[in-house]
């Protein structure tokens, strides 16, 4: 019985060893399968990235060609949408700028942006010349679309457009209310405020739809008018200080306070913090 028990034990050990060997072989097979799956997963990920990158490259190359052609034809409406898309796609290639072809495309995009900026500024200068007080009869669809492009370009382009337009829009004011004009004195200060009120209404009717609403051009015109008026009044009051009487000064202060109250009700003051003007 003891011999049979020993034989049984030996057989049991043999089976256990056999099971252990098979388990080790199975574990090795699982490792090999897992390794192959990981390799396939990496290959799939790289392939997906490559396909996506090639698609972006195709979009970028085609977009740059279209952008250059549209710029020459002044198709600013189409350019505004296309340019934003091209800039977004170009961001995906920031890590590939060491590749000459990618760098060349990036340089073409930058050149197109610079050309657009200069071209748009020239268009606005032609429509609203710095010299002279006369303004064109109405807004232009080309200029309206150009403003949408300016939103995508360097912020300095937008700032320059705003600065030029407001300067031109207020040029008549500086002529009408020159220091040597009778209407410039404090006793007729309410005429200054009546003038800007008419100009703001005129702007809304003629140019309200030309500039994007978020530019807050009406408020910017009013703010610049206040800066100019403050400077002009300070200058003329220094020159004619002996003519200032209490009654006259109170009249001017009252009219000015009423005007400031009107501005405070109409505008939010959002443009006072951005430093554009």
Coordinates of C-alpha atoms in Angstrom, one line a residue:
X1 CA 0.0 0.0 0.0
X2 CA 2.9 2.3 0.8
X3 CA 4.5 1.6 -2.6
X4 CA 1.3 2.3 -4.4
X5 CA 0.9 5.5 -2.4
X6 CA 4.4 6.6 -3.5
X7 CA 3.7 5.8 -7.1
X8 CA 0.5 7.8 -6.9
X9 CA 2.4 10.7 -5.4
X10 CA 5.0 10.5 -8.2
X11 CA 2.3 10.4 -10.8
X12 CA 0.6 13.4 -9.1
X13 CA 3.9 15.4 -9.1
X14 CA 4.3 14.5 -12.8
X15 CA 0.9 15.8 -13.6
X16 CA 1.5 19.0 -11.6
X17 CA 4.8 19.5 -13.4
X18 CA 3.1 19.0 -16.7
X19 CA 0.4 21.5 -15.8
X20 CA 3.0 24.0 -14.7
X21 CA 4.9 23.6 -18.0
X22 CA 1.7 24.1 -20.0
X23 CA 0.8 27.1 -17.9
X24 CA 4.3 28.7 -18.5
X25 CA 3.8 28.0 -22.3
X26 CA 0.4 29.6 -22.2
X27 CA 1.7 32.6 -20.3
X28 CA 4.4 33.0 -22.9
X29 CA 1.9 32.8 -25.7
X30 CA -0.3 35.4 -24.0
X31 CA 2.7 37.7 -23.7
X32 CA 3.5 37.3 -27.4
X33 CA -0.1 37.9 -28.4
X34 CA -0.3 41.0 -26.2
X35 CA 3.0 42.3 -27.7
X36 CA 1.6 41.8 -31.2
X37 CA -1.6 43.6 -30.2
X38 CA 0.3 46.5 -28.8
X39 CA 2.4 46.8 -32.0
X40 CA -0.8 46.8 -34.1
X41 CA -2.3 49.4 -31.8
X42 CA 0.7 51.6 -32.1
X43 CA 0.7 51.1 -35.9
X44 CA -3.0 52.0 -36.0
X45 CA -2.4 55.1 -34.0
X46 CA 0.5 56.3 -36.1
X47 CA -1.4 55.5 -39.3
X48 CA -4.4 57.6 -38.1
X49 CA -2.1 60.4 -37.2
X50 CA -0.4 60.2 -40.5
X51 CA -3.7 60.3 -42.4
X52 CA -5.0 63.2 -40.3
X53 CA -1.7 65.1 -40.9
X54 CA -1.8 64.5 -44.6
X55 CA -5.4 65.7 -44.8
X56 CA -4.4 68.8 -42.9
X57 CA -1.5 69.3 -45.2
X58 CA -3.7 69.0 -48.2
X59 CA -6.2 71.5 -46.7
X60 CA -3.3 73.9 -45.8
X61 CA -1.8 73.8 -49.3
X62 CA -5.1 74.3 -51.0
X63 CA -6.2 77.0 -48.6
X64 CA -3.0 79.0 -49.1
X65 CA -3.5 79.0 -52.9
X66 CA -7.2 80.0 -52.5
X67 CA -6.3 82.7 -50.0
X68 CA -3.7 84.3 -52.3
X69 CA -6.1 84.3 -55.2
X70 CA -9.0 85.7 -53.2
X71 CA -6.8 88.4 -51.8
X72 CA -5.9 89.6 -55.2
X73 CA -9.6 89.7 -56.2
X74 CA -10.6 91.4 -52.9
X75 CA -13.1 88.7 -52.0
X76 CA -12.9 89.6 -48.4
X77 CA -16.1 87.8 -47.4
X78 CA -14.7 84.5 -48.5
X79 CA -11.2 85.4 -47.2
X80 CA -12.6 86.0 -43.6
X81 CA -13.8 82.4 -43.3
X82 CA -10.9 80.8 -45.1
X83 CA -8.2 82.7 -43.3
X84 CA -9.4 81.6 -39.9
X85 CA -9.5 78.0 -41.1
X86 CA -6.0 78.2 -42.5
X87 CA -4.6 79.7 -39.3
X88 CA -6.3 76.9 -37.3
X89 CA -4.9 74.2 -39.5
X90 CA -1.4 75.7 -39.5
X91 CA -1.4 75.4 -35.7
X92 CA -1.3 71.6 -36.1
X93 CA 2.1 71.9 -37.9
X94 CA 3.9 73.9 -35.3
X95 CA 6.1 70.9 -34.4
X96 CA 6.9 70.3 -38.1
X97 CA 8.4 73.7 -38.9
X98 CA 11.7 72.1 -39.4
X99 CA 10.4 70.6 -42.7
X100 CA 11.2 73.1 -45.5
X101 CA 7.8 72.6 -47.3
X102 CA 5.8 73.2 -44.1
X103 CA 7.9 76.3 -43.2
X104 CA 7.4 77.6 -46.8
X105 CA 3.6 77.3 -46.4
X106 CA 3.7 79.0 -43.1
X107 CA 5.7 81.9 -44.6
X108 CA 3.2 82.2 -47.4
X109 CA 0.3 82.4 -44.9
X110 CA 2.2 85.1 -43.0
X111 CA 2.9 87.0 -46.3
X112 CA -0.8 86.7 -47.2
X113 CA -1.8 88.2 -43.9
X114 CA 0.6 91.1 -44.3
X115 CA -0.6 91.8 -47.8
X116 CA -4.3 91.6 -46.6
X117 CA -3.5 94.1 -43.8
X118 CA -1.8 96.6 -46.1
X119 CA -4.5 96.2 -48.8
X120 CA -7.4 96.7 -46.4
X121 CA -5.7 99.8 -44.9
X122 CA -5.3 101.2 -48.4
X123 CA -8.9 100.5 -49.2
X124 CA -10.1 102.4 -46.1
X125 CA -7.7 105.2 -46.9
X126 CA -9.1 105.5 -50.4
X127 CA -12.7 105.4 -49.0
X128 CA -12.0 107.7 -46.0
X129 CA -9.0 109.9 -46.9
X130 CA -7.2 111.6 -44.1
X131 CA -7.2 114.9 -46.0
X132 CA -10.5 116.6 -46.4
X133 CA -13.8 116.7 -44.5
X134 CA -16.1 115.2 -47.1
X135 CA -17.2 111.6 -46.6
X136 CA -18.6 109.2 -49.2
X137 CA -22.3 108.7 -49.5
X138 CA -22.6 105.3 -48.0
X139 CA -20.9 102.2 -46.7
X140 CA -19.3 99.6 -49.0
X141 CA -19.9 95.9 -48.9
X142 CA -16.2 95.4 -49.6
X143 CA -15.2 97.4 -46.6
X144 CA -17.8 95.6 -44.4
X145 CA -16.2 92.2 -45.4
X146 CA -12.8 93.8 -44.9
X147 CA -13.6 94.5 -41.3
X148 CA -14.4 90.8 -40.8
X149 CA -10.9 89.9 -42.2
X150 CA -9.4 92.5 -39.9
X151 CA -10.8 90.6 -36.9
X152 CA -8.7 87.6 -37.9
X153 CA -5.5 89.6 -38.7
X154 CA -3.0 91.3 -36.4
X155 CA -5.0 93.5 -33.9
X156 CA -3.0 96.5 -35.0
X157 CA -4.8 96.5 -38.4
X158 CA -8.2 96.8 -36.6
X159 CA -6.8 99.5 -34.4
X160 CA -5.5 101.4 -37.4
X161 CA -8.8 101.2 -39.2
X162 CA -10.7 102.5 -36.2
X163 CA -8.2 105.3 -35.7
X164 CA -8.3 106.4 -39.3
X165 CA -12.1 106.3 -39.5
X166 CA -12.7 108.2 -36.3
X167 CA -10.1 110.8 -37.2
X168 CA -11.7 111.4 -40.5
X169 CA -15.2 111.4 -39.0
X170 CA -14.3 114.2 -36.5
X171 CA -12.2 116.2 -39.0
X172 CA -15.2 118.5 -39.7
X173 CA -15.6 119.2 -36.0
X174 CA -12.1 120.5 -35.7
X175 CA -12.7 122.9 -38.6
X176 CA -16.1 124.1 -37.4
X177 CA -15.0 124.7 -33.9
X178 CA -11.6 126.1 -34.3
X179 CA -10.3 128.4 -31.6
X180 CA -10.7 131.5 -33.7
X181 CA -14.4 130.7 -34.5
X182 CA -17.1 132.5 -32.6
X183 CA -19.0 129.2 -32.1
X184 CA -16.0 127.7 -30.2
X185 CA -16.5 129.9 -27.1
X186 CA -18.2 128.6 -23.9
X187 CA -21.5 130.5 -24.5
X188 CA -22.2 128.3 -27.4
X189 CA -20.9 125.1 -25.9
X190 CA -24.2 123.3 -26.4
X191 CA -23.6 123.5 -30.2
X192 CA -20.7 121.2 -29.8
X193 CA -22.9 118.6 -28.2
X194 CA -25.6 119.1 -30.7
X195 CA -23.1 118.5 -33.5
X196 CA -21.9 115.2 -32.1
X197 CA -25.4 114.0 -31.5
X198 CA -26.2 114.6 -35.2
X199 CA -23.0 112.9 -36.2
X200 CA -23.8 109.8 -34.1
X201 CA -27.2 109.5 -35.8
X202 CA -25.6 110.1 -39.2
X203 CA -23.1 107.3 -38.4
X204 CA -25.8 104.8 -37.4
X205 CA -27.7 105.5 -40.6
X206 CA -24.8 105.4 -43.0
X207 CA -22.1 103.2 -41.4
X208 CA -23.9 101.2 -38.6
X209 CA -23.8 98.0 -40.6
X210 CA -20.3 98.4 -42.1
X211 CA -18.4 97.9 -38.9
X212 CA -18.9 94.7 -36.7
X213 CA -21.2 95.4 -33.7
X214 CA -18.5 94.3 -31.2
X215 CA -16.2 97.1 -32.4
X216 CA -18.6 99.6 -30.6
X217 CA -17.8 102.3 -33.1
X218 CA -20.5 104.7 -32.0
X219 CA -19.1 104.7 -28.5
X220 CA -15.6 105.1 -29.8
X221 CA -16.6 108.2 -31.8
X222 CA -18.2 109.7 -28.7
X223 CA -15.2 108.9 -26.5
X224 CA -12.8 110.5 -29.0
X225 CA -15.0 113.5 -29.3
X226 CA -14.8 113.9 -25.5
X227 CA -11.0 113.8 -25.6
X228 CA -10.8 116.3 -28.5
X229 CA -13.3 118.6 -26.9
X230 CA -11.5 118.5 -23.5
X231 CA -8.3 119.5 -25.2
X232 CA -9.8 122.2 -27.3
X233 CA -11.8 123.8 -24.4
X234 CA -8.7 123.8 -22.2
X235 CA -6.8 125.6 -24.9
X236 CA -9.4 128.3 -25.6
X237 CA -10.1 128.8 -21.9
X238 CA -6.4 129.4 -21.2
X239 CA -6.3 131.9 -24.1
X240 CA -9.4 133.8 -23.0
X241 CA -9.2 133.3 -19.3
X242 CA -10.1 136.9 -18.6
X243 CA -13.5 136.5 -20.3
X244 CA -14.6 133.7 -18.1
X245 CA -17.4 134.7 -15.7
X246 CA -19.2 132.7 -13.1
X247 CA -22.5 132.7 -14.9
X248 CA -20.8 131.7 -18.2
X249 CA -18.9 128.9 -16.5
X250 CA -22.0 127.6 -14.7
X251 CA -23.8 127.5 -18.0
X252 CA -21.0 125.5 -19.7
X253 CA -20.8 123.1 -16.7
X254 CA -24.5 122.5 -16.7
X255 CA -24.6 121.8 -20.5
X256 CA -21.6 119.5 -20.2
X257 CA -23.0 117.6 -17.3
X258 CA -26.2 117.0 -19.1
X259 CA -24.2 115.7 -22.1
X260 CA -22.1 113.4 -19.9
X261 CA -25.3 112.1 -18.4
X262 CA -26.7 111.3 -21.8
X263 CA -23.5 109.5 -22.8
X264 CA -23.5 107.5 -19.5
X265 CA -27.0 106.3 -20.2
X266 CA -26.4 105.4 -23.9
X267 CA -23.0 103.7 -23.7
X268 CA -21.5 101.0 -21.4
X269 CA -17.9 102.3 -21.4
X270 CA -16.5 99.0 -22.7
X271 CA -14.1 100.8 -25.1
X272 CA -12.4 102.8 -22.3
X273 CA -10.5 99.7 -21.1
X274 CA -9.1 98.2 -24.4
X275 CA -6.7 100.9 -25.3
X276 CA -7.6 100.9 -29.0
X277 CA -8.1 104.6 -29.2

